[in-house]
């Protein structure tokens, strides 16, 4: 009898172990969340990851006290400031995602709803804002976590005020185009192409639901520009609209409707000549005009090959409807859709029913997968950035005019990281050798170790975008031509070929990943030169 009970107990124990293993496997397949800092000092309205693996975070200045003071008793004395003309609080910080450390930065003019992009040398160029910051240009040459880099305000102004505009690095790597903004149906360049150059009109930017337009550099050097439901191909050199694209079905997609967009990976298999955009979600048509904060957000996504001879939108539906979501090119080649709300639109207190579950989209299969949810709502003025270790950094969310720590959705100062399922895979490759700089068309070798060799291997590069208001400005991913792995000592090596030119990947710093069978290594920073 004792032996029978012992066998029964052993069988039950084995069943419990199997169930626990199954639950653990299911949890790993959904990813995981980790709180990095309970109070970063500011609600990050804007965020960008530097090539030192530090993160520039910005809010706006006309918000009164933040939760972090400027160091050494320093104060900002700004007579044009609307709230605090003498302000001893920081409105920008440098964040260290490795240990959660925060260092205050000094920004002088209002950066509310501004735009930005990195230059080829890694310098952040940050443009526009509101009030006294409307025509300002600011720069920050980034540094490591222990450095003392800070913002510099330039005397040279923008040609017109830019509030809710978008920036795109051009193929030179030393010039950006700044597109749109409130009451600014135009674009301009920084630096100017010639002394006294002004702004250039672009009619499609007039109207509503067209702020923070989606702008992507195409393989031929032209720009794809999308606003509301319309899109064009612009030859920015001549100033001519080369063609108008079909109108995307459904609802408006840009601010304040707050859809999101991504340029799908450019690949060597197509000679880097095929560019496809994907645009998802947004508020219901008319929601922002009528103030309907309960209107269900859109679940629809559209894909269009914008380099095709006869481009058309191919539509699908996300498993979770979403406005104010962010779309991120993951190193696996998938797209992560994260943050936002299921009802309402962009604005102070204009949305509810947070979308707490990220969704993964596989561009090859067209399939969506729901990942593990967070318990921190990320609504208006929140950000999502890819880190070089493969995690996603989430910060911000402030649906109030000032910092407000009460109510249904208090101002959010916590910073967290989402680890996609590929970070729970025990068979992740580890890069052991790679070039620190690249020239176009360069053939180079990457060495790596991996617990078990299986499946295909590819080398990819991701840019470091400036993320704000559901749009990652300058985001792009390129998949390089990569040979089959060969044994190299105790590890492996592959031969890869850099992209053919600057219209595919403008000179800049990129995160390089080695990906085996959809599982990426930790990324490393490389500098793409001319």
CSV table of C-alpha atoms in Angstrom, one decimal, residues 58 168 173 237 253 277 329 371-372 400 480 485:
chain,number,residue,atom,x,y,z
A,58,UNK,CA,12.9,65.4,-22.7
A,168,UNK,CA,14.5,62.9,-41.2
A,173,UNK,CA,24.4,62.5,-42.8
A,237,UNK,CA,16.2,68.2,-54.0
A,253,UNK,CA,-3.7,58.3,-38.6
A,277,UNK,CA,5.5,51.0,-44.9
A,329,UNK,CA,11.6,47.4,-35.6
A,371,UNK,CA,2.5,39.5,-25.4
A,372,UNK,CA,2.4,39.8,-21.6
A,400,UNK,CA,-2.3,66.5,-17.7
A,480,UNK,CA,22.7,42.8,-44.9
A,485,UNK,CA,28.2,30.4,-41.1
